[in-house]
PDB file of N, CA and C in Angstrom:
ATOM      1  N   MET A   1      -7.876  15.127   5.682  1.00  0.00           N
ATOM      2  CA  MET A   1      -7.900  14.381   4.759  1.00  0.00           C
ATOM      3  C   MET A   1      -8.850  14.720   3.453  1.00  0.00           C
ATOM      4  N   ALA A   2      -8.878  14.259   2.743  1.00  0.00           N
ATOM      5  CA  ALA A   2     -10.111  14.282   0.844  1.00  0.00           C
ATOM      6  C   ALA A   2     -11.824  13.513   1.935  1.00  0.00           C
ATOM      7  N   ASP A   3     -12.115  14.139   1.479  1.00  0.00           N
ATOM      8  CA  ASP A   3     -13.376  13.644   1.487  1.00  0.00           C
ATOM      9  C   ASP A   3     -13.732  11.811   1.996  1.00  0.00           C
ATOM     10  N   ILE A   4     -12.853  11.513   0.619  1.00  0.00           N
ATOM     11  CA  ILE A   4     -12.595  10.345   0.007  1.00  0.00           C
ATOM     12  C   ILE A   4     -11.385   9.843  -0.125  1.00  0.00           C
ATOM     13  N   THR A   5     -11.029   9.139   0.154  1.00  0.00           N
ATOM     14  CA  THR A   5      -9.089   8.920  -1.002  1.00  0.00           C
ATOM     15  C   THR A   5      -9.707   6.943  -0.633  1.00  0.00           C
ATOM     16  N   GLU A   6      -8.590   6.909  -2.361  1.00  0.00           N
ATOM     17  CA  GLU A   6      -8.254   5.683  -2.580  1.00  0.00           C
ATOM     18  C   GLU A   6      -6.780   5.067  -2.388  1.00  0.00           C
ATOM     19  N   ILE A   7      -6.324   4.259  -1.226  1.00  0.00           N
ATOM     20  CA  ILE A   7      -5.123   3.440  -2.175  1.00  0.00           C
ATOM     21  C   ILE A   7      -5.771   2.579  -2.688  1.00  0.00           C
ATOM     22  N   GLU A   8      -4.091   2.350  -3.160  1.00  0.00           N
ATOM     23  CA  GLU A   8      -4.560   0.901  -3.996  1.00  0.00           C
ATOM     24  C   GLU A   8      -3.108   0.283  -4.509  1.00  0.00           C
ATOM     25  N   VAL A   9      -3.066  -0.639  -3.801  1.00  0.00           N
ATOM     26  CA  VAL A   9      -2.381  -1.661  -3.163  1.00  0.00           C
ATOM     27  C   VAL A   9      -2.025  -3.449  -4.593  1.00  0.00           C
ATOM     28  N   ILE A  10      -0.873  -2.933  -5.328  1.00  0.00           N
ATOM     29  CA  ILE A  10      -0.806  -4.189  -6.449  1.00  0.00           C
ATOM     30  C   ILE A  10       0.827  -4.378  -6.023  1.00  0.00           C
ATOM     31  N   GLY A  11       0.081  -6.020  -5.912  1.00  0.00           N
ATOM     32  CA  GLY A  11       1.643  -7.186  -5.958  1.00  0.00           C
ATOM     33  C   GLY A  11       0.907  -8.403  -6.000  1.00  0.00           C
ATOM     34  N   PHE A  12       1.432  -9.313  -5.918  1.00  0.00           N
ATOM     35  CA  PHE A  12       0.712 -10.800  -5.649  1.00  0.00           C
ATOM     36  C   PHE A  12       0.448 -11.485  -4.751  1.00  0.00           C
ATOM     37  N   SER A  13      -0.225 -12.450  -4.466  1.00  0.00           N
ATOM     38  CA  SER A  13      -0.851 -12.529  -3.942  1.00  0.00           C
ATOM     39  C   SER A  13       0.297 -13.884  -2.612  1.00  0.00           C
ATOM     40  N   ASP A  14       1.520 -13.934  -2.425  1.00  0.00           N
ATOM     41  CA  ASP A  14       1.858 -14.857  -2.536  1.00  0.00           C
ATOM     42  C   ASP A  14       3.658 -13.443  -1.590  1.00  0.00           C
ATOM     43  N   GLY A  15       3.688 -12.057  -1.900  1.00  0.00           N
ATOM     44  CA  GLY A  15       5.171 -11.851  -1.835  1.00  0.00           C
ATOM     45  C   GLY A  15       4.026 -11.089  -0.837  1.00  0.00           C
ATOM     46  N   ALA A  16       6.173 -10.827  -0.471  1.00  0.00           N
ATOM     47  CA  ALA A  16       6.536  -9.788   1.021  1.00  0.00           C
ATOM     48  C   ALA A  16       5.779  -8.724   0.559  1.00  0.00           C
ATOM     49  N   CYS A  17       5.096  -8.154   1.827  1.00  0.00           N
ATOM     50  CA  CYS A  17       4.306  -6.471   1.982  1.00  0.00           C
ATOM     51  C   CYS A  17       5.138  -5.613   2.274  1.00  0.00           C
ATOM     52  N   GLY A  18       6.791  -6.259   2.158  1.00  0.00           N
ATOM     53  CA  GLY A  18       7.838  -5.569   2.086  1.00  0.00           C
ATOM     54  C   GLY A  18       8.979  -5.500   2.118  1.00  0.00           C
ATOM     55  N   PRO A  19      10.424  -5.002   1.794  1.00  0.00           N
ATOM     56  CA  PRO A  19      11.166  -5.367   1.490  1.00  0.00           C
ATOM     57  C   PRO A  19      12.329  -5.867   3.046  1.00  0.00           C
ATOM     58  N   PHE A  20      11.556  -5.689   4.236  1.00  0.00           N
ATOM     59  CA  PHE A  20      12.544  -5.952   5.390  1.00  0.00           C
ATOM     60  C   PHE A  20      11.423  -7.441   6.258  1.00  0.00           C
ATOM     61  N   PRO A  21      12.045  -7.608   6.907  1.00  0.00           N
ATOM     62  CA  PRO A  21      11.840  -8.419   7.410  1.00  0.00           C
ATOM     63  C   PRO A  21      10.638  -8.954   8.760  1.00  0.00           C
ATOM     64  N   CYS A  22       9.717  -9.104   9.306  1.00  0.00           N
ATOM     65  CA  CYS A  22       9.116  -8.969  10.516  1.00  0.00           C
ATOM     66  C   CYS A  22       9.701  -9.432  11.386  1.00  0.00           C
ATOM     67  N   ASP A  23       9.901  -8.556  12.127  1.00  0.00           N
ATOM     68  CA  ASP A  23      10.652  -8.874  13.306  1.00  0.00           C
ATOM     69  C   ASP A  23       9.836  -8.059  14.301  1.00  0.00           C
ATOM     70  N   ASP A  24      10.782  -8.093  15.242  1.00  0.00           N
ATOM     71  CA  ASP A  24       9.638  -7.189  16.693  1.00  0.00           C
ATOM     72  C   ASP A  24      10.078  -5.777  17.177  1.00  0.00           C
ATOM     73  N   THR A  25      10.683  -5.588  15.855  1.00  0.00           N
ATOM     74  CA  THR A  25      10.801  -3.141  15.423  1.00  0.00           C
ATOM     75  C   THR A  25       9.280  -3.384  16.166  1.00  0.00           C
ATOM     76  N   ARG A  26       8.682  -3.943  14.195  1.00  0.00           N
ATOM     77  CA  ARG A  26       7.432  -3.566  13.628  1.00  0.00           C
ATOM     78  C   ARG A  26       7.158  -2.150  13.047  1.00  0.00           C
ATOM     79  N   THR A  27       8.275  -1.966  12.472  1.00  0.00           N
ATOM     80  CA  THR A  27       8.363   0.014  11.985  1.00  0.00           C
ATOM     81  C   THR A  27       7.431   0.233  11.309  1.00  0.00           C
ATOM     82  N   CYS A  28       6.234  -1.489  10.373  1.00  0.00           N
ATOM     83  CA  CYS A  28       5.405  -0.414  10.073  1.00  0.00           C
ATOM     84  C   CYS A  28       4.251  -0.369  10.458  1.00  0.00           C
ATOM     85  N   GLU A  29       4.446  -0.703  11.595  1.00  0.00           N
ATOM     86  CA  GLU A  29       3.297  -0.113  13.041  1.00  0.00           C
ATOM     87  C   GLU A  29       1.567  -0.964  12.950  1.00  0.00           C
ATOM     88  N   LEU A  30       2.407  -2.566  12.955  1.00  0.00           N
ATOM     89  CA  LEU A  30       0.990  -3.549  11.972  1.00  0.00           C
ATOM     90  C   LEU A  30       1.444  -4.110  13.104  1.00  0.00           C
ATOM     91  N   SER A  31       0.043  -4.626  13.249  1.00  0.00           N
ATOM     92  CA  SER A  31       0.690  -6.156  14.435  1.00  0.00           C
ATOM     93  C   SER A  31      -0.093  -7.456  13.781  1.00  0.00           C
ATOM     94  N   THR A  32      -1.568  -6.956  13.390  1.00  0.00           N
ATOM     95  CA  THR A  32      -2.456  -8.564  12.957  1.00  0.00           C
ATOM     96  C   THR A  32      -2.358  -9.219  11.914  1.00  0.00           C
ATOM     97  N   CYS A  33      -0.773  -8.355  11.195  1.00  0.00           N
ATOM     98  CA  CYS A  33      -0.718  -9.758  10.165  1.00  0.00           C
ATOM     99  C   CYS A  33       0.847 -10.838  10.478  1.00  0.00           C
ATOM    100  N   ALA A  34       1.409  -9.748  11.664  1.00  0.00           N
ATOM    101  CA  ALA A  34       2.493 -10.729  11.736  1.00  0.00           C
ATOM    102  C   ALA A  34       2.484 -12.378  12.495  1.00  0.00           C
ATOM    103  N   PRO A  35       3.540 -12.170  12.131  1.00  0.00           N
ATOM    104  CA  PRO A  35       4.928 -12.244  11.843  1.00  0.00           C
ATOM    105  C   PRO A  35       4.946 -13.338  10.258  1.00  0.00           C
ATOM    106  N   SER A  36       3.421 -12.750   9.476  1.00  0.00           N
ATOM    107  CA  SER A  36       2.889 -13.734   7.788  1.00  0.00           C
ATOM    108  C   SER A  36       4.558 -12.964   7.136  1.00  0.00           C
ATOM    109  N   GLU A  37       4.825 -11.725   6.861  1.00  0.00           N
ATOM    110  CA  GLU A  37       4.916 -11.523   6.163  1.00  0.00           C
ATOM    111  C   GLU A  37       4.712 -11.350   4.272  1.00  0.00           C
ATOM    112  N   ASN A  38       3.401 -10.825   4.579  1.00  0.00           N
ATOM    113  CA  ASN A  38       2.135 -12.005   3.498  1.00  0.00           C
ATOM    114  C   ASN A  38       1.140 -10.681   2.954  1.00  0.00           C
ATOM    115  N   LEU A  39       1.625 -10.332   1.739  1.00  0.00           N
ATOM    116  CA  LEU A  39       1.087  -8.945   1.676  1.00  0.00           C
ATOM    117  C   LEU A  39      -0.535  -8.144   1.397  1.00  0.00           C
ATOM    118  N   VAL A  40      -1.178  -9.646   1.966  1.00  0.00           N
ATOM    119  CA  VAL A  40      -2.532  -9.703   1.447  1.00  0.00           C
ATOM    120  C   VAL A  40      -2.950  -9.603   3.129  1.00  0.00           C
ATOM    121  N   LYS A  41      -1.650  -9.920   3.725  1.00  0.00           N
ATOM    122  CA  LYS A  41      -2.606 -10.259   5.265  1.00  0.00           C
ATOM    123  C   LYS A  41      -2.990  -8.734   6.118  1.00  0.00           C
ATOM    124  N   ALA A  42      -1.728  -8.159   5.185  1.00  0.00           N
ATOM    125  CA  ALA A  42      -0.778  -6.740   5.882  1.00  0.00           C
ATOM    126  C   ALA A  42      -2.027  -6.022   5.826  1.00  0.00           C
ATOM    127  N   CYS A  43      -2.625  -5.778   3.883  1.00  0.00           N
ATOM    128  CA  CYS A  43      -3.277  -5.101   3.225  1.00  0.00           C
ATOM    129  C   CYS A  43      -4.599  -4.472   4.311  1.00  0.00           C
ATOM    130  N   GLU A  44      -4.729  -6.125   4.468  1.00  0.00           N
ATOM    131  CA  GLU A  44      -5.632  -5.961   5.425  1.00  0.00           C
ATOM    132  C   GLU A  44      -5.478  -5.035   6.164  1.00  0.00           C
ATOM    133  N   ALA A  45      -4.927  -5.597   7.884  1.00  0.00           N
ATOM    134  CA  ALA A  45      -4.701  -4.511   8.183  1.00  0.00           C
ATOM    135  C   ALA A  45      -4.239  -2.901   8.232  1.00  0.00           C
ATOM    136  N   LEU A  46      -3.825  -3.178   7.563  1.00  0.00           N
ATOM    137  CA  LEU A  46      -2.935  -1.772   6.639  1.00  0.00           C
ATOM    138  C   LEU A  46      -4.627  -1.084   6.903  1.00  0.00           C
ATOM    139  N   LYS A  47      -5.707  -1.713   6.507  1.00  0.00           N
ATOM    140  CA  LYS A  47      -6.965  -1.010   6.192  1.00  0.00           C
ATOM    141  C   LYS A  47      -7.695  -0.938   6.845  1.00  0.00           C
ATOM    142  N   THR A  48      -7.384  -2.212   7.827  1.00  0.00           N
ATOM    143  CA  THR A  48      -8.414  -1.402   9.297  1.00  0.00           C
ATOM    144  C   THR A  48      -7.849  -0.711  10.133  1.00  0.00           C
ATOM    145  N   GLU A  49      -6.139  -0.298  10.233  1.00  0.00           N
ATOM    146  CA  GLU A  49      -5.803   0.864  10.756  1.00  0.00           C
ATOM    147  C   GLU A  49      -6.584   2.135  10.207  1.00  0.00           C
ATOM    148  N   LEU A  50      -6.491   2.415   9.015  1.00  0.00           N
ATOM    149  CA  LEU A  50      -6.726   3.618   7.763  1.00  0.00           C
ATOM    150  C   LEU A  50      -8.123   4.086   8.362  1.00  0.00           C
ATOM    151  N   GLN A  51      -9.023   2.663   8.256  1.00  0.00           N
ATOM    152  CA  GLN A  51     -10.648   3.159   8.546  1.00  0.00           C
ATOM    153  C   GLN A  51     -10.942   3.541   9.670  1.00  0.00           C
ATOM    154  N   ALA A  52      -9.875   3.054  10.472  1.00  0.00           N
ATOM    155  CA  ALA A  52     -10.581   3.514  11.834  1.00  0.00           C
ATOM    156  C   ALA A  52      -9.517   5.233  12.261  1.00  0.00           C
ATOM    157  N   ARG A  53      -8.843   5.454  11.721  1.00  0.00           N
ATOM    158  CA  ARG A  53      -8.811   7.254  11.198  1.00  0.00           C
ATOM    159  C   ARG A  53      -9.828   7.869  10.679  1.00  0.00           C
ATOM    160  N   ASP A  54      -9.963   7.233   9.665  1.00  0.00           N
ATOM    161  CA  ASP A  54     -10.699   8.291   8.785  1.00  0.00           C
ATOM    162  C   ASP A  54     -11.298   6.980   7.795  1.00  0.00           C
ATOM    163  N   PRO A  55     -12.886   6.785   8.226  1.00  0.00           N
ATOM    164  CA  PRO A  55     -13.330   6.063   6.967  1.00  0.00           C
ATOM    165  C   PRO A  55     -13.771   6.217   6.026  1.00  0.00           C
ATOM    166  N   GLY A  56     -13.343   7.548   5.340  1.00  0.00           N
ATOM    167  CA  GLY A  56     -13.791   7.713   3.744  1.00  0.00           C
ATOM    168  C   GLY A  56     -12.462   7.125   3.226  1.00  0.00           C
ATOM    169  N   ILE A  57     -11.592   6.986   4.154  1.00  0.00           N
ATOM    170  CA  ILE A  57     -10.200   5.470   3.394  1.00  0.00           C
ATOM    171  C   ILE A  57     -10.407   4.262   2.857  1.00  0.00           C
ATOM    172  N   THR A  58     -11.044   3.639   1.191  1.00  0.00           N
ATOM    173  CA  THR A  58     -11.182   3.346   0.617  1.00  0.00           C
ATOM    174  C   THR A  58      -9.931   2.156   0.590  1.00  0.00           C
ATOM    175  N   LEU A  59      -9.368   0.561   0.489  1.00  0.00           N
ATOM    176  CA  LEU A  59      -8.153   0.555   0.039  1.00  0.00           C
ATOM    177  C   LEU A  59      -8.620  -0.901  -1.221  1.00  0.00           C
ATOM    178  N   LYS A  60      -8.037  -0.782  -1.923  1.00  0.00           N
ATOM    179  CA  LYS A  60      -7.823  -1.545  -2.941  1.00  0.00           C
ATOM    180  C   LYS A  60      -7.059  -2.312  -3.011  1.00  0.00           C
ATOM    181  N   LEU A  61      -6.847  -4.305  -3.043  1.00  0.00           N
ATOM    182  CA  LEU A  61      -5.922  -4.388  -3.698  1.00  0.00           C
ATOM    183  C   LEU A  61      -6.015  -5.023  -4.944  1.00  0.00           C
ATOM    184  N   THR A  62      -5.705  -5.178  -6.012  1.00  0.00           N
ATOM    185  CA  THR A  62      -4.434  -5.502  -6.969  1.00  0.00           C
ATOM    186  C   THR A  62      -3.981  -6.334  -6.817  1.00  0.00           C
ATOM    187  N   LEU A  63      -4.524  -7.889  -7.033  1.00  0.00           N
ATOM    188  CA  LEU A  63      -3.569  -9.133  -7.246  1.00  0.00           C
ATOM    189  C   LEU A  63      -2.806  -8.925  -8.574  1.00  0.00           C
ATOM    190  N   LEU A  64      -1.895  -9.265  -9.222  1.00  0.00           N
ATOM    191  CA  LEU A  64      -1.268  -8.859 -10.747  1.00  0.00           C
ATOM    192  C   LEU A  64      -0.691 -11.165 -10.701  1.00  0.00           C
ATOM    193  N   ASP A  65      -1.045 -11.653 -10.288  1.00  0.00           N
ATOM    194  CA  ASP A  65      -0.740 -13.580 -10.308  1.00  0.00           C
ATOM    195  C   ASP A  65      -1.544 -13.921 -11.389  1.00  0.00           C
ATOM    196  N   ASP A  66      -2.983 -13.199 -12.025  1.00  0.00           N
ATOM    197  CA  ASP A  66      -3.027 -13.896 -13.165  1.00  0.00           C
ATOM    198  C   ASP A  66      -2.901 -13.274 -14.847  1.00  0.00           C
ATOM    199  N   GLY A  67      -2.037 -12.345 -14.687  1.00  0.00           N
ATOM    200  CA  GLY A  67      -1.709 -11.131 -14.867  1.00  0.00           C
ATOM    201  C   GLY A  67      -2.056  -9.551 -14.786  1.00  0.00           C
ATOM    202  N   VAL A  68      -0.963  -8.113 -15.643  1.00  0.00           N
ATOM    203  CA  VAL A  68      -0.756  -7.554 -14.928  1.00  0.00           C
ATOM    204  C   VAL A  68      -1.379  -6.357 -15.753  1.00  0.00           C
ATOM    205  N   PRO A  69      -2.192  -5.474 -15.472  1.00  0.00           N
ATOM    206  CA  PRO A  69      -3.372  -5.063 -16.503  1.00  0.00           C
ATOM    207  C   PRO A  69      -2.239  -3.291 -16.785  1.00  0.00           C
ATOM    208  N   GLU A  70      -3.206  -2.910 -17.721  1.00  0.00           N
ATOM    209  CA  GLU A  70      -2.655  -2.141 -18.765  1.00  0.00           C
ATOM    210  C   GLU A  70      -2.079  -0.903 -18.473  1.00  0.00           C
ATOM    211  N   TYR A  71      -3.113  -0.262 -17.098  1.00  0.00           N
ATOM    212  CA  TYR A  71      -2.288   0.668 -16.743  1.00  0.00           C
ATOM    213  C   TYR A  71      -1.075   0.032 -15.328  1.00  0.00           C
ATOM    214  N   VAL A  72      -1.731  -0.723 -14.643  1.00  0.00           N
ATOM    215  CA  VAL A  72      -0.203  -1.284 -14.080  1.00  0.00           C
ATOM    216  C   VAL A  72       1.327  -1.332 -15.203  1.00  0.00           C
ATOM    217  N   MET A  73       0.794  -1.450 -15.651  1.00  0.00           N
ATOM    218  CA  MET A  73       2.526  -1.311 -17.260  1.00  0.00           C
ATOM    219  C   MET A  73       2.731  -0.114 -17.328  1.00  0.00           C
ATOM    220  N   LYS A  74       2.488   0.674 -17.994  1.00  0.00           N
ATOM    221  CA  LYS A  74       2.048   2.254 -18.127  1.00  0.00           C
ATOM    222  C   LYS A  74       2.941   3.017 -15.603  1.00  0.00           C
ATOM    223  N   ILE A  75       3.077   1.871 -15.748  1.00  0.00           N
ATOM    224  CA  ILE A  75       3.127   3.002 -14.262  1.00  0.00           C
ATOM    225  C   ILE A  75       4.436   2.191 -14.323  1.00  0.00           C
ATOM    226  N   VAL A  76       4.388   0.464 -14.245  1.00  0.00           N
ATOM    227  CA  VAL A  76       5.959   0.193 -14.072  1.00  0.00           C
ATOM    228  C   VAL A  76       7.013   0.911 -15.347  1.00  0.00           C
ATOM    229  N   GLU A  77       6.108   0.965 -16.372  1.00  0.00           N
ATOM    230  CA  GLU A  77       7.005   1.805 -17.615  1.00  0.00           C
ATOM    231  C   GLU A  77       7.862   2.897 -16.587  1.00  0.00           C
ATOM    232  N   GLU A  78       6.916   3.629 -16.570  1.00  0.00           N
ATOM    233  CA  GLU A  78       7.423   4.764 -16.190  1.00  0.00           C
ATOM    234  C   GLU A  78       7.597   4.962 -14.834  1.00  0.00           C
ATOM    235  N   HIS A  79       7.612   4.389 -14.203  1.00  0.00           N
ATOM    236  CA  HIS A  79       8.078   5.185 -12.529  1.00  0.00           C
ATOM    237  C   HIS A  79       9.316   3.768 -11.883  1.00  0.00           C
ATOM    238  N   GLN A  80       9.001   2.527 -12.917  1.00  0.00           N
ATOM    239  CA  GLN A  80       9.952   1.386 -12.236  1.00  0.00           C
ATOM    240  C   GLN A  80       9.044   1.415 -10.362  1.00  0.00           C
ATOM    241  N   PRO A  81       8.522   1.314 -10.448  1.00  0.00           N
ATOM    242  CA  PRO A  81       8.188   1.616  -8.468  1.00  0.00           C
ATOM    243  C   PRO A  81       8.242   0.414  -8.360  1.00  0.00           C
ATOM    244  N   PRO A  82       9.205  -0.114  -6.667  1.00  0.00           N
ATOM    245  CA  PRO A  82       9.531  -2.069  -6.365  1.00  0.00           C
ATOM    246  C   PRO A  82       8.020  -2.317  -5.489  1.00  0.00           C
ATOM    247  N   LEU A  83       7.372  -3.328  -5.944  1.00  0.00           N
ATOM    248  CA  LEU A  83       6.604  -4.460  -5.253  1.00  0.00           C
ATOM    249  C   LEU A  83       6.467  -4.372  -3.675  1.00  0.00           C
ATOM    250  N   PRO A  84       5.848  -3.610  -3.147  1.00  0.00           N
ATOM    251  CA  PRO A  84       3.935  -3.457  -3.549  1.00  0.00           C
ATOM    252  C   PRO A  84       3.733  -1.896  -4.004  1.00  0.00           C
ATOM    253  N   ILE A  85       3.560  -1.507  -4.959  1.00  0.00           N
ATOM    254  CA  ILE A  85       3.320  -0.874  -6.020  1.00  0.00           C
ATOM    255  C   ILE A  85       1.883   0.357  -4.978  1.00  0.00           C
ATOM    256  N   VAL A  86       1.836   1.137  -3.879  1.00  0.00           N
ATOM    257  CA  VAL A  86       1.257   2.032  -3.568  1.00  0.00           C
ATOM    258  C   VAL A  86       0.945   3.426  -4.479  1.00  0.00           C
ATOM    259  N   LEU A  87      -0.481   2.970  -4.865  1.00  0.00           N
ATOM    260  CA  LEU A  87      -0.952   4.333  -5.612  1.00  0.00           C
ATOM    261  C   LEU A  87      -1.312   4.971  -4.506  1.00  0.00           C
ATOM    262  N   ILE A  88      -1.959   6.612  -4.727  1.00  0.00           N
ATOM    263  CA  ILE A  88      -3.108   6.992  -3.597  1.00  0.00           C
ATOM    264  C   ILE A  88      -3.615   7.983  -4.215  1.00  0.00           C
ATOM    265  N   ASN A  89      -4.846   7.362  -4.264  1.00  0.00           N
ATOM    266  CA  ASN A  89      -6.110   8.574  -6.137  1.00  0.00           C
ATOM    267  C   ASN A  89      -5.882   8.312  -6.862  1.00  0.00           C
ATOM    268  N   GLY A  90      -4.852   7.221  -7.133  1.00  0.00           N
ATOM    269  CA  GLY A  90      -4.153   6.662  -8.393  1.00  0.00           C
ATOM    270  C   GLY A  90      -2.771   7.222  -8.525  1.00  0.00           C
ATOM    271  N   THR A  91      -1.855   7.968  -7.257  1.00  0.00           N
ATOM    272  CA  THR A  91      -1.025   8.606  -7.576  1.00  0.00           C
ATOM    273  C   THR A  91       0.522   7.599  -7.366  1.00  0.00           C
ATOM    274  N   VAL A  92       0.979   8.026  -7.998  1.00  0.00           N
ATOM    275  CA  VAL A  92       2.395   5.956  -7.530  1.00  0.00           C
ATOM    276  C   VAL A  92       3.174   6.774  -6.433  1.00  0.00           C
ATOM    277  N   THR A  93       3.291   7.010  -5.178  1.00  0.00           N
ATOM    278  CA  THR A  93       3.839   6.726  -4.371  1.00  0.00           C
ATOM    279  C   THR A  93       5.267   6.357  -4.412  1.00  0.00           C
ATOM    280  N   PRO A  94       6.070   6.987  -3.179  1.00  0.00           N
ATOM    281  CA  PRO A  94       7.726   6.187  -3.253  1.00  0.00           C
ATOM    282  C   PRO A  94       7.683   5.179  -1.910  1.00  0.00           C
ATOM    283  N   VAL A  95       6.717   4.435  -1.622  1.00  0.00           N
ATOM    284  CA  VAL A  95       6.616   3.828  -0.542  1.00  0.00           C
ATOM    285  C   VAL A  95       7.349   2.773   0.194  1.00  0.00           C
ATOM    286  N   GLY A  96       6.951   1.264  -1.413  1.00  0.00           N
ATOM    287  CA  GLY A  96       7.105   0.321  -1.777  1.00  0.00           C
ATOM    288  C   GLY A  96       7.163  -0.665  -0.361  1.00  0.00           C
ATOM    289  N   ARG A  97       6.241  -0.841   0.177  1.00  0.00           N
ATOM    290  CA  ARG A  97       5.955  -1.762   1.474  1.00  0.00           C
ATOM    291  C   ARG A  97       4.815  -1.135   2.914  1.00  0.00           C
ATOM    292  N   ILE A  98       4.159  -1.821   2.866  1.00  0.00           N
ATOM    293  CA  ILE A  98       3.155  -1.579   2.826  1.00  0.00           C
ATOM    294  C   ILE A  98       3.474  -1.084   4.954  1.00  0.00           C
ATOM    295  N   SER A  99       3.516  -0.205   5.195  1.00  0.00           N
ATOM    296  CA  SER A  99       3.562   0.524   6.754  1.00  0.00           C
ATOM    297  C   SER A  99       3.355   2.336   6.530  1.00  0.00           C
ATOM    298  N   LEU A 100       2.155   2.219   7.693  1.00  0.00           N
ATOM    299  CA  LEU A 100       1.037   2.875   8.858  1.00  0.00           C
ATOM    300  C   LEU A 100       2.489   4.309   8.516  1.00  0.00           C
ATOM    301  N   PRO A 101       2.990   3.769   9.222  1.00  0.00           N
ATOM    302  CA  PRO A 101       3.665   5.612   9.147  1.00  0.00           C
ATOM    303  C   PRO A 101       3.943   6.028   8.212  1.00  0.00           C
ATOM    304  N   LEU A 102       4.377   5.197   6.873  1.00  0.00           N
ATOM    305  CA  LEU A 102       4.772   6.289   5.380  1.00  0.00           C
ATOM    306  C   LEU A 102       3.524   6.335   4.689  1.00  0.00           C
ATOM    307  N   ILE A 103       2.695   5.181   4.762  1.00  0.00           N
ATOM    308  CA  ILE A 103       1.244   5.933   3.715  1.00  0.00           C
ATOM    309  C   ILE A 103       0.662   7.229   4.211  1.00  0.00           C
ATOM    310  N   LEU A 104       0.959   7.008   5.835  1.00  0.00           N
ATOM    311  CA  LEU A 104      -0.389   8.262   6.039  1.00  0.00           C
ATOM    312  C   LEU A 104       1.096  10.065   6.132  1.00  0.00           C
ATOM    313  N   GLU A 105       2.203   9.263   5.928  1.00  0.00           N
ATOM    314  CA  GLU A 105       2.707  10.338   5.388  1.00  0.00           C
ATOM    315  C   GLU A 105       2.466  10.963   3.979  1.00  0.00           C
ATOM    316  N   GLN A 106       2.787   9.946   3.358  1.00  0.00           N
ATOM    317  CA  GLN A 106       2.245  10.056   1.636  1.00  0.00           C
ATOM    318  C   GLN A 106       0.664  11.150   2.181  1.00  0.00           C
ATOM    319  N   LEU A 107      -0.476  10.220   1.960  1.00  0.00           N
ATOM    320  CA  LEU A 107      -1.055  10.892   3.078  1.00  0.00           C
ATOM    321  C   LEU A 107      -1.835  12.650   2.445  1.00  0.00           C
ATOM    322  N   GLU A 108      -1.201  12.331   4.299  1.00  0.00           N
ATOM    323  CA  GLU A 108      -1.088  14.028   3.925  1.00  0.00           C
ATOM    324  C   GLU A 108      -1.418  15.349   3.245  1.00  0.00           C
ATOM    325  N   ARG A 109       0.539  14.513   2.153  1.00  0.00           N
ATOM    326  CA  ARG A 109       1.093  15.115   1.876  1.00  0.00           C
ATOM    327  C   ARG A 109       0.292  15.062   0.248  1.00  0.00           C
ATOM    328  N   LEU A 110      -0.497  14.324   0.437  1.00  0.00           N
ATOM    329  CA  LEU A 110      -0.640  13.964  -0.986  1.00  0.00           C
ATOM    330  C   LEU A 110      -2.447  14.742  -1.089  1.00  0.00           C
ATOM    331  N   THR A 111      -3.256  14.350   0.081  1.00  0.00           N
ATOM    332  CA  THR A 111      -4.735  15.340   0.100  1.00  0.00           C
ATOM    333  C   THR A 111      -4.491  16.894   1.174  1.00  0.00           C
ATOM    334  N   ARG A 112      -3.782  17.118   1.373  1.00  0.00           N
ATOM    335  CA  ARG A 112      -4.257  18.656   1.801  1.00  0.00           C
ATOM    336  C   ARG A 112      -4.476  19.560   0.407  1.00  0.00           C
TER     337      ARG A 112
END
């Protein structure tokens, strides 16, 4: 992976971490946030897992509760991604949920 990789997750503080229910299968491979299905808790769990693998990864959570920044409006207009939106080094990914394996796959693909 790159020396420093920034992942940004964009969504609402009371939003779900993904479109699927949090059950025993946990395909997201995160357990410390279960069964909350809460975006904020899932991002903290994801950050812990990612930084354990690579300390050069930073995770930023951008909440839309108080308004939508201009750059997010532009992303929505151009790409119409599902919430939560996941950016890696500013690039929109097709992930659409908090999932350790899917985000690791995108990291590998985008930081080669």
